[in-house]
mmCIF file of N, CA, C and O in Angstrom:
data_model
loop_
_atom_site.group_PDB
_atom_site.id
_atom_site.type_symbol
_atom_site.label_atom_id
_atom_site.label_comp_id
_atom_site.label_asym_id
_atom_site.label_seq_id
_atom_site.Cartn_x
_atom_site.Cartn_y
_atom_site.Cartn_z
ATOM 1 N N UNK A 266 0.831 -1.167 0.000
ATOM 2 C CA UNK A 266 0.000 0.000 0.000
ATOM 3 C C UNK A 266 0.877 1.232 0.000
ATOM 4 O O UNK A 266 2.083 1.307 0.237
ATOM 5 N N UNK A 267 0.054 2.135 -0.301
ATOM 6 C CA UNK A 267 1.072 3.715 -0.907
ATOM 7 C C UNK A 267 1.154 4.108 0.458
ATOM 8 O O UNK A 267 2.007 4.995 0.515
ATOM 9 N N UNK A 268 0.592 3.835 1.799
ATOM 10 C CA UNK A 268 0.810 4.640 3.166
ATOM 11 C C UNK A 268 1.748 4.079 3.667
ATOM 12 O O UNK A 268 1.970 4.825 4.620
ATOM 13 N N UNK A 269 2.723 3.026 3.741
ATOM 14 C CA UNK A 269 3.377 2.309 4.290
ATOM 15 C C UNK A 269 4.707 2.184 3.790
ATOM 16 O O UNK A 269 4.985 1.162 3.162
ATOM 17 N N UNK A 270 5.686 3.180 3.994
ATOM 18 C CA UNK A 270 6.955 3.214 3.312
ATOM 19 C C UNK A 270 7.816 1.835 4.489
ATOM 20 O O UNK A 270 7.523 1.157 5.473
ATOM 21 N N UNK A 271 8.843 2.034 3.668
ATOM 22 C CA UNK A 271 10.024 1.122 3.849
ATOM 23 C C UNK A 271 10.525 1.507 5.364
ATOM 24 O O UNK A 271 10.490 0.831 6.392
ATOM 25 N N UNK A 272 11.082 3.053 5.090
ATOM 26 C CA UNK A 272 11.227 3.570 6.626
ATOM 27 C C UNK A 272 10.535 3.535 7.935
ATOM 28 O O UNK A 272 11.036 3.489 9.058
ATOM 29 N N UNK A 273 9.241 3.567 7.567
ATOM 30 C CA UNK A 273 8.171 3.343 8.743
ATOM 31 C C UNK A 273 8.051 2.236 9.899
ATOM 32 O O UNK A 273 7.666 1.149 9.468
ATOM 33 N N UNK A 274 8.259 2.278 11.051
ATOM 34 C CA UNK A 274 8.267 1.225 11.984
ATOM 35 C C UNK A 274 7.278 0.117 12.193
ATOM 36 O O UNK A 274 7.522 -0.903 12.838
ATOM 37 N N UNK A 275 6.311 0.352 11.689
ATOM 38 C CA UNK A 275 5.091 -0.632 11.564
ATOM 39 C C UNK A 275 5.156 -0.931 10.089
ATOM 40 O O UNK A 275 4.051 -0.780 9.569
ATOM 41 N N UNK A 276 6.022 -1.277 9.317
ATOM 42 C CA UNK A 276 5.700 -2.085 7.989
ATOM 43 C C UNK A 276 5.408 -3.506 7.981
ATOM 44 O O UNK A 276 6.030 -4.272 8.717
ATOM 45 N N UNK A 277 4.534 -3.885 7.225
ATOM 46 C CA UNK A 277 3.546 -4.764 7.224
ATOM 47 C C UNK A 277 3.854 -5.345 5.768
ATOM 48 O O UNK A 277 4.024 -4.536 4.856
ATOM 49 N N UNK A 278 3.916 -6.405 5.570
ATOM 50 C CA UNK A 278 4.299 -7.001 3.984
ATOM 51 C C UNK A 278 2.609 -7.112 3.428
ATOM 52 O O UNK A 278 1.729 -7.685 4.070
ATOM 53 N N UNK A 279 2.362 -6.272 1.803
ATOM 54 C CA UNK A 279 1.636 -5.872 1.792
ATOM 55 C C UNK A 279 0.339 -7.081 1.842
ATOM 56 O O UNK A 279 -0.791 -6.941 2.309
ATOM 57 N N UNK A 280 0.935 -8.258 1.204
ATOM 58 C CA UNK A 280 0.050 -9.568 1.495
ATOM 59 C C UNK A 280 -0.641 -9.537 2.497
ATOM 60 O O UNK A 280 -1.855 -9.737 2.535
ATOM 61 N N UNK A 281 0.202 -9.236 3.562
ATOM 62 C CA UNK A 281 -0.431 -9.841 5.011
ATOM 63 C C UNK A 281 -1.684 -8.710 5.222
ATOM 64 O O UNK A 281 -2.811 -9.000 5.624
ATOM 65 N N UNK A 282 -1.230 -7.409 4.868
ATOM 66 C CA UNK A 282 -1.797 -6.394 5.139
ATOM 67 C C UNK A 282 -3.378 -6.818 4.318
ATOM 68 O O UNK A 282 -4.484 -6.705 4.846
ATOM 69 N N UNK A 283 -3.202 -7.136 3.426
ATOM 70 C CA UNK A 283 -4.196 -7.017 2.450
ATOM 71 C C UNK A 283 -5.150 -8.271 2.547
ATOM 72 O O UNK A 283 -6.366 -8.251 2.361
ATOM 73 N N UNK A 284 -4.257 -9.535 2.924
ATOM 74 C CA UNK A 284 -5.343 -10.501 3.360
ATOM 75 C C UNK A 284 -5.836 -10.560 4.366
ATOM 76 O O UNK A 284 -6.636 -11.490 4.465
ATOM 77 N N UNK A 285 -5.680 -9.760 5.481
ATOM 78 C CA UNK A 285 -6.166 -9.561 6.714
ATOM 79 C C UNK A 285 -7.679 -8.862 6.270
ATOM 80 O O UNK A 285 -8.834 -9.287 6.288
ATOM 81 N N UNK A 286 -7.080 -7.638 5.887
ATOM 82 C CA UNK A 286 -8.849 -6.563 5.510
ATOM 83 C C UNK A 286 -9.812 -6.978 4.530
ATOM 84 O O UNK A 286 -10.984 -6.612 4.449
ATOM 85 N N UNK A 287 -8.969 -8.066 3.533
ATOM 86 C CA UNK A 287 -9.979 -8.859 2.967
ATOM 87 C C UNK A 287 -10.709 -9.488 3.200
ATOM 88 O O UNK A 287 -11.798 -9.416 2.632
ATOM 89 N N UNK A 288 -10.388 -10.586 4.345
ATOM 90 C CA UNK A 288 -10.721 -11.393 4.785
ATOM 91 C C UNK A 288 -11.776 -11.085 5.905
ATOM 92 O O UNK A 288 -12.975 -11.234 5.670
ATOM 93 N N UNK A 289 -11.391 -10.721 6.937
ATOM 94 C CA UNK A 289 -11.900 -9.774 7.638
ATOM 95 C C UNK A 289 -13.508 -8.863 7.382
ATOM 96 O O UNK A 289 -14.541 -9.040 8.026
ATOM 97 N N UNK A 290 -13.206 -7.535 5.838
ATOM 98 C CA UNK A 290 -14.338 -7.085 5.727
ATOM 99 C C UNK A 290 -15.008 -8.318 4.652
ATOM 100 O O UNK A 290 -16.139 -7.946 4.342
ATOM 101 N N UNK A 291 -14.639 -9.773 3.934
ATOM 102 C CA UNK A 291 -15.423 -10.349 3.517
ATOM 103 C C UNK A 291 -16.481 -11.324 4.475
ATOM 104 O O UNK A 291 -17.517 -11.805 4.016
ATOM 105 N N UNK A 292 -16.038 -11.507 5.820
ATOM 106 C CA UNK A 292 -16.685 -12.242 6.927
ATOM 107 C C UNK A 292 -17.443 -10.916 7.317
ATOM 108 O O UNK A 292 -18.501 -11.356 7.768
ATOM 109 N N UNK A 293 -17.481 -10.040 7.370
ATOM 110 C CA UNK A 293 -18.492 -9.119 8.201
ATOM 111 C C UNK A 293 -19.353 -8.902 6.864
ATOM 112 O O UNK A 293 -20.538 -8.772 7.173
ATOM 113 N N UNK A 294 -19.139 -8.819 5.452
ATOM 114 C CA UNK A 294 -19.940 -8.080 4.757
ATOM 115 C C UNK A 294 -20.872 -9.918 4.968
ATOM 116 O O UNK A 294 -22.092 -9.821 5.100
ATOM 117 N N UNK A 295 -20.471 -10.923 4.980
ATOM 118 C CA UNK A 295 -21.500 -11.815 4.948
ATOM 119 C C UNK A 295 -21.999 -11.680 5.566
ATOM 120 O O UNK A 295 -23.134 -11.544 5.110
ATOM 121 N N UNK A 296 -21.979 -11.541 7.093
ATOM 122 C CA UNK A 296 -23.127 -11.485 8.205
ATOM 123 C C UNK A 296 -24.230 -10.204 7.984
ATOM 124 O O UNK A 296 -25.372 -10.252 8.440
ATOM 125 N N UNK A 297 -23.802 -9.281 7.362
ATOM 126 C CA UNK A 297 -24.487 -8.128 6.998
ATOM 127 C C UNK A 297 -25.302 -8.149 5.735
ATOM 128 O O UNK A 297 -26.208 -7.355 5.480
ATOM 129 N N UNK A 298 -24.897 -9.127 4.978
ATOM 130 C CA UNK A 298 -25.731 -9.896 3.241
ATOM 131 C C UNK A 298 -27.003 -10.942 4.154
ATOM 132 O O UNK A 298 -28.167 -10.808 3.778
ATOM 133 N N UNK A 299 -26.717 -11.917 5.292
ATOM 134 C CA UNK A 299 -27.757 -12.766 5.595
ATOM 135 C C UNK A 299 -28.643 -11.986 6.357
ATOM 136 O O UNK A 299 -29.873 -12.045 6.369
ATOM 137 N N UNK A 300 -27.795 -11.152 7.073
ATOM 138 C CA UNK A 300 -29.197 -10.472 7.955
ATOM 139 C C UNK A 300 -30.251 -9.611 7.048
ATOM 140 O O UNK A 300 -31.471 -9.688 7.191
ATOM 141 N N UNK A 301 -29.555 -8.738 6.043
ATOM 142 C CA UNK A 301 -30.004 -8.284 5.160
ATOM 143 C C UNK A 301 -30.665 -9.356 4.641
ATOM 144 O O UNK A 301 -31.623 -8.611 4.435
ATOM 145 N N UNK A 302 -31.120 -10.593 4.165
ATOM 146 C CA UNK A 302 -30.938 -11.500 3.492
ATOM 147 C C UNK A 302 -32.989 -11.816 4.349
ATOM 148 O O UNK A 302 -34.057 -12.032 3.776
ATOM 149 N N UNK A 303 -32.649 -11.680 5.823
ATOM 150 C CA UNK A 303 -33.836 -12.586 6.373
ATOM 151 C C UNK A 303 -34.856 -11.574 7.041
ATOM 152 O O UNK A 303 -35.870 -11.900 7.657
ATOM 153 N N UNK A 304 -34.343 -10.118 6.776
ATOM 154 C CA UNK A 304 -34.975 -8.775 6.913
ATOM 155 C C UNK A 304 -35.094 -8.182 8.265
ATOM 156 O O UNK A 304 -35.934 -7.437 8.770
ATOM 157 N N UNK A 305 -33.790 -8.841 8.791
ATOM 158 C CA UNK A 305 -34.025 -8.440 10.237
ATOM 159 C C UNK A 305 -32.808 -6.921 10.370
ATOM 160 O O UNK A 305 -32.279 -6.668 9.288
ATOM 161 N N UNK A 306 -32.575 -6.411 11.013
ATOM 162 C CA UNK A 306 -31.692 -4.780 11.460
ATOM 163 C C UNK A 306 -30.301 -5.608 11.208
ATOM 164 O O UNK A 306 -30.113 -6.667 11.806
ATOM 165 N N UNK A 307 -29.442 -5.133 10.395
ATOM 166 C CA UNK A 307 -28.589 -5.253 9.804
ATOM 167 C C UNK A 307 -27.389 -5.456 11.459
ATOM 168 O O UNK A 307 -26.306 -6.041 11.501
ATOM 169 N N UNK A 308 -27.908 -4.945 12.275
ATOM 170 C CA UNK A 308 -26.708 -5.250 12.934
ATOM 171 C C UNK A 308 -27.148 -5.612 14.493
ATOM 172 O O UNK A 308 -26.693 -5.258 15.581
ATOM 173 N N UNK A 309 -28.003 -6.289 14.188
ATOM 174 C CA UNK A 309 -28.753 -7.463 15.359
ATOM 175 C C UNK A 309 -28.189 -7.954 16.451
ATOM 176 O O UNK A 309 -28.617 -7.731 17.584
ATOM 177 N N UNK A 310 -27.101 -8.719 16.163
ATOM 178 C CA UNK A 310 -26.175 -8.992 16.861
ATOM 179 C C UNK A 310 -24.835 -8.957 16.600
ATOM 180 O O UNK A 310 -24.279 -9.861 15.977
ATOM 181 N N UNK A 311 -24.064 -7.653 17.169
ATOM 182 C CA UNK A 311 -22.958 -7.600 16.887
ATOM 183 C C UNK A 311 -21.600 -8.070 17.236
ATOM 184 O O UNK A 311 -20.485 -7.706 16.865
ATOM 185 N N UNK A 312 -22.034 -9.037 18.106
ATOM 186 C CA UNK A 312 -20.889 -9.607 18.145
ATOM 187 C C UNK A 312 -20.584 -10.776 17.018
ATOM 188 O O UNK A 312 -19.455 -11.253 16.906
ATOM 189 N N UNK A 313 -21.629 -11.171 16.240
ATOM 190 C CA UNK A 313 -21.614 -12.249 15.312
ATOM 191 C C UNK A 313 -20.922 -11.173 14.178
ATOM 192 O O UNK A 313 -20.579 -11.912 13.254
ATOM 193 N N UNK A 314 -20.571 -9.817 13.833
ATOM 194 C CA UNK A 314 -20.186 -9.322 13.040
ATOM 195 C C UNK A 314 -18.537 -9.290 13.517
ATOM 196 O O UNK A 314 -17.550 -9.158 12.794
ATOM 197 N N UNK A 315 -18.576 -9.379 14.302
ATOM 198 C CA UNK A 315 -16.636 -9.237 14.986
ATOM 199 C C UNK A 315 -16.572 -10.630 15.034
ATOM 200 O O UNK A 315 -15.418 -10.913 14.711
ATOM 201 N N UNK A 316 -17.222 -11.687 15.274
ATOM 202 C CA UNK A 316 -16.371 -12.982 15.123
ATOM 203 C C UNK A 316 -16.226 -13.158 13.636
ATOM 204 O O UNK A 316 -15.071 -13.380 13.273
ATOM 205 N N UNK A 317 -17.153 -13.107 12.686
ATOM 206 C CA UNK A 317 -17.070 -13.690 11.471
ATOM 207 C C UNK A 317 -15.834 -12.757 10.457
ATOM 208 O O UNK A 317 -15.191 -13.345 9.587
ATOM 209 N N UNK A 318 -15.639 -11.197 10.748
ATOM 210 C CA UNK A 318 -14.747 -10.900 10.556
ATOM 211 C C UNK A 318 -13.087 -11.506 11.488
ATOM 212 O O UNK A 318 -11.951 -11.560 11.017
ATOM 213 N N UNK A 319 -13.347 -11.709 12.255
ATOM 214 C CA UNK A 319 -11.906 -12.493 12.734
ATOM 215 C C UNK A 319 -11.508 -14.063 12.428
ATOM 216 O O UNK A 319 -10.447 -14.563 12.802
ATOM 217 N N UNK A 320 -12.502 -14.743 11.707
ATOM 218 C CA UNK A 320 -12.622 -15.505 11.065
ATOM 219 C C UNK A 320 -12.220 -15.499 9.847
ATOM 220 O O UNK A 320 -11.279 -16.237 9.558
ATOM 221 N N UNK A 321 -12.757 -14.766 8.951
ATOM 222 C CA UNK A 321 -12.639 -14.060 7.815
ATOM 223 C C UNK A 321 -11.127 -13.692 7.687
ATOM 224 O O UNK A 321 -10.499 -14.256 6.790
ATOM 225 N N UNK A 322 -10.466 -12.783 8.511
ATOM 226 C CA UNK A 322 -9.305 -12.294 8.438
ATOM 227 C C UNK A 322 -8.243 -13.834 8.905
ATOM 228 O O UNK A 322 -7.185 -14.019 8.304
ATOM 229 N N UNK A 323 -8.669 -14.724 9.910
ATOM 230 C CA UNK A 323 -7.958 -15.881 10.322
ATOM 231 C C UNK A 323 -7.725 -16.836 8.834
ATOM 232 O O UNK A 323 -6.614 -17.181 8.433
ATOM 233 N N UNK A 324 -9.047 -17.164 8.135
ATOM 234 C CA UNK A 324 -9.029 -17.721 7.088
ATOM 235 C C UNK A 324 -8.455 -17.373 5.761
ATOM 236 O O UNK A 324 -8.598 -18.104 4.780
ATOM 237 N N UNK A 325 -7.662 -16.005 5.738
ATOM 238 C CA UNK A 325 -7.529 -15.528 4.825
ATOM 239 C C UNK A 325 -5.805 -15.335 5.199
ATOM 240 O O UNK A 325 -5.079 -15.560 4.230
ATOM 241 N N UNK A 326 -5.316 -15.069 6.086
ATOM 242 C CA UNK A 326 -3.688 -15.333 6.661
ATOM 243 C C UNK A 326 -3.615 -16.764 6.467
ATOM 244 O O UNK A 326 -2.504 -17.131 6.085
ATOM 245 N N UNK A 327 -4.516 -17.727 6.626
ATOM 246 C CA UNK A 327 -3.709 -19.236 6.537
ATOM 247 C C UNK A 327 -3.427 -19.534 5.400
ATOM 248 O O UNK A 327 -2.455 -20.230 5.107
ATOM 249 N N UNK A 328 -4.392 -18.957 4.435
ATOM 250 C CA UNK A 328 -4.766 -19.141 2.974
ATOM 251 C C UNK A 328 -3.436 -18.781 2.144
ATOM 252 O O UNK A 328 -3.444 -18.972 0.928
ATOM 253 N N UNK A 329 -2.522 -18.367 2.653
ATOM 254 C CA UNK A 329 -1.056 -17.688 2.217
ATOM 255 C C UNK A 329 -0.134 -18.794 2.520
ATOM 256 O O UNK A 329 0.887 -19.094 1.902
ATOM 257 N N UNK A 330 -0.634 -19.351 3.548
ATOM 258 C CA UNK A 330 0.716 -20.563 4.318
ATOM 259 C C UNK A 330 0.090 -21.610 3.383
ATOM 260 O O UNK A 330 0.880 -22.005 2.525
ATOM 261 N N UNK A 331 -1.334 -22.241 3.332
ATOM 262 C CA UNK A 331 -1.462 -23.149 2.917
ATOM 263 C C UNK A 331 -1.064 -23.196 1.444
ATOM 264 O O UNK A 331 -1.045 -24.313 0.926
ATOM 265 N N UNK A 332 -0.720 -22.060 0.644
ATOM 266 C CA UNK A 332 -0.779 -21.910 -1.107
ATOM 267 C C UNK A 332 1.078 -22.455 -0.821
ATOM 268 O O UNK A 332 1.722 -23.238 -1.519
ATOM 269 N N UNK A 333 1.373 -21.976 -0.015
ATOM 270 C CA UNK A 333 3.071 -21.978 -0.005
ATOM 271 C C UNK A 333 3.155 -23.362 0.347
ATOM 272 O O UNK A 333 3.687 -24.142 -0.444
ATOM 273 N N UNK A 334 2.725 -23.733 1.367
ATOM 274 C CA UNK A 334 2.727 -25.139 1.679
ATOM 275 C C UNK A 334 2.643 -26.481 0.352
ATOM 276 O O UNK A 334 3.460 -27.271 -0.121
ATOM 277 N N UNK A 335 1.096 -26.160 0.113
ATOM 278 C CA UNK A 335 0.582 -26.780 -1.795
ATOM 279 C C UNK A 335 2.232 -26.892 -2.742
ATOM 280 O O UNK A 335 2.909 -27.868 -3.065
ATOM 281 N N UNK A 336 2.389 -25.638 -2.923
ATOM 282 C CA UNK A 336 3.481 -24.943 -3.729
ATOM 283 C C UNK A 336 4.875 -26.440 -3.464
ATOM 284 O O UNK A 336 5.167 -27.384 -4.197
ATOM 285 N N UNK A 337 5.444 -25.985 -2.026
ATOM 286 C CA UNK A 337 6.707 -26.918 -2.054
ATOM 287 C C UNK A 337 6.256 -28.311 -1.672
ATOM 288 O O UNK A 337 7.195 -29.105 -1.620
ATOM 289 N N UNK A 338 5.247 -28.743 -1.432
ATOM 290 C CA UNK A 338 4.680 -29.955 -1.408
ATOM 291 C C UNK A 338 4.505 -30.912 -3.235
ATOM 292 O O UNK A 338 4.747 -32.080 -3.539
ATOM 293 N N UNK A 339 4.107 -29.996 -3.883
ATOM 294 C CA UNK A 339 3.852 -30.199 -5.684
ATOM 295 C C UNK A 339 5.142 -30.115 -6.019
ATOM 296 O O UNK A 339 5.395 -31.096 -6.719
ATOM 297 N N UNK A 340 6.263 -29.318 -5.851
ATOM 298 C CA UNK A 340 7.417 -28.986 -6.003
ATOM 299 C C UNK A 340 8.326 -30.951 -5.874
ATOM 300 O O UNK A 340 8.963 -31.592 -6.710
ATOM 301 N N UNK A 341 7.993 -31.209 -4.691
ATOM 302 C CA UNK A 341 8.709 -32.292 -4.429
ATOM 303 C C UNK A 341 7.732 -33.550 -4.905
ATOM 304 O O UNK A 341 8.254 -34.665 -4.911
ATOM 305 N N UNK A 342 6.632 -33.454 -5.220
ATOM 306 C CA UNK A 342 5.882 -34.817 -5.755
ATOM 307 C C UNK A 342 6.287 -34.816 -7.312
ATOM 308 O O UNK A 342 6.445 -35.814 -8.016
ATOM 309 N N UNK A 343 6.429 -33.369 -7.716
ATOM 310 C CA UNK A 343 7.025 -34.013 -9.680
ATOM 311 C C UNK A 343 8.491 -34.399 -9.402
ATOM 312 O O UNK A 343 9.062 -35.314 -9.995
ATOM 313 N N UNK A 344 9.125 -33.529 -8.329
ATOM 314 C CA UNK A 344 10.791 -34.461 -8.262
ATOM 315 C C UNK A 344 10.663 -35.971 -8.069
ATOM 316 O O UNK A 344 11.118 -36.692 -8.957
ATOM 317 N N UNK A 345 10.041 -36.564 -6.908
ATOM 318 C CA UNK A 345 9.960 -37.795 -7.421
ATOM 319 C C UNK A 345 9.204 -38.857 -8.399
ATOM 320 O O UNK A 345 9.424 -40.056 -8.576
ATOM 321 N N UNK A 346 8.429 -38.161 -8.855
ATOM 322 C CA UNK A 346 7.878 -38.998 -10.249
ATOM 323 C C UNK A 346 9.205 -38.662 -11.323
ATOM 324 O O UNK A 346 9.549 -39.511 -12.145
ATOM 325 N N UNK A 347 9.738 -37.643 -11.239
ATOM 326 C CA UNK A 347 11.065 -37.507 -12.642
ATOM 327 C C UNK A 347 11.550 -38.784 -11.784
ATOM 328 O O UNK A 347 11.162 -39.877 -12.198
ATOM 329 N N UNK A 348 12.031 -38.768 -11.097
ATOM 330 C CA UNK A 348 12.893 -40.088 -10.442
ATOM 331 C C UNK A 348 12.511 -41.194 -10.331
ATOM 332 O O UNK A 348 13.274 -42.130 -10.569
ATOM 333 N N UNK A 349 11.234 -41.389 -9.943
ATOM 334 C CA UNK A 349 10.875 -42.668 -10.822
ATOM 335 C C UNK A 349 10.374 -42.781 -12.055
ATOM 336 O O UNK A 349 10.231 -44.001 -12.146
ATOM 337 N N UNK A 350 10.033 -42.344 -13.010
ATOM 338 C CA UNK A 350 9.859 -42.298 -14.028
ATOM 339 C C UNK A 350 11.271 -42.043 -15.087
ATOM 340 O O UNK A 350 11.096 -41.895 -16.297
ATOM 341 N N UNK A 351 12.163 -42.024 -14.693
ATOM 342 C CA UNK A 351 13.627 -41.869 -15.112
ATOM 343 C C UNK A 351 14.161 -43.332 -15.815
ATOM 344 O O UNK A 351 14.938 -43.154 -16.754
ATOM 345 N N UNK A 352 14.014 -44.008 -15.660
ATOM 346 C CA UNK A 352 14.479 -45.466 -16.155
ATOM 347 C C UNK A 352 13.296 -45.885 -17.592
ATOM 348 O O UNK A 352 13.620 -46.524 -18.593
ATOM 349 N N UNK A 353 11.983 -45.338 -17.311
ATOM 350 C CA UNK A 353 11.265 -45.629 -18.464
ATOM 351 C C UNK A 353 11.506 -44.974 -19.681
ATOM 352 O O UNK A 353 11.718 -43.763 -19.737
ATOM 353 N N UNK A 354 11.478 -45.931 -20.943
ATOM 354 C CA UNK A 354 11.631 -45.350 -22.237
ATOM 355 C C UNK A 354 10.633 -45.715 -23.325
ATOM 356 O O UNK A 354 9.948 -46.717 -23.531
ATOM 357 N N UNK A 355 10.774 -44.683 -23.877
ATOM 358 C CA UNK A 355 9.302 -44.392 -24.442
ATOM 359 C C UNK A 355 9.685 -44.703 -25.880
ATOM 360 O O UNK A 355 8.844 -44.621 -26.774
#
C-alpha cells in the first residue's frame, strides 16, 4: 500500500496487510448480506459481526501458508515422479 513506506516502523508485507482486511471485511460483509438476506436490522447482533470478521481475516492469513505449503509440497511430488519415471523409455 502507498501509506506504508520502507522507513516506517510498523511495515507490514503488503500480502499480510491485504489478506487480513480482505478477509476480515469479507466475513463481516457476509453477516451483513444474511441479515439483510432474512430482513431483520442489519446489525442485530454484533458480536456475530466481529467474530465472522476475525474468522474471515484468520481464514484468509492461513490461505497464504497453505498456497506456499501446496506450492513446495507439488514442487517435491514431480521431483519424485522424474525419479521414478527416469528409467522408463518411451
Amino acid at each position: 500500500f502507498f501509506f506504508l513506506s520502507h522507513d516506517s516502523p510498523c511495515v507490514m508485507p503488503n500480502s499480510v496487510l491485504f489478506s487480513t482486511l480482505w478477509g476480515s471485511s469479507l466475513g463481516f460483509t457476509t453477516v451483513m448480506y444474511a441479515n439483510w438476506l432474512m430482513k431483520v436490522p442489519l446489525s442485530r447482533r454484533p458480536w456475530e459481526h466481529l467474530l465472522a470478521a476475525g474468522v474471515g481475516a484468520y481464514a484468509s492469513l492461513s490461505f497464504d501458508s497453505w498456497a506456499d505449503k501446496a506450492e513446495v509440497e507439488l514442487e517435491e511430488k514431480i521431483k519424485m515422479r522424474v525419479e521414478a519415471n527416469k528409467n522408463i523409455k518411451v
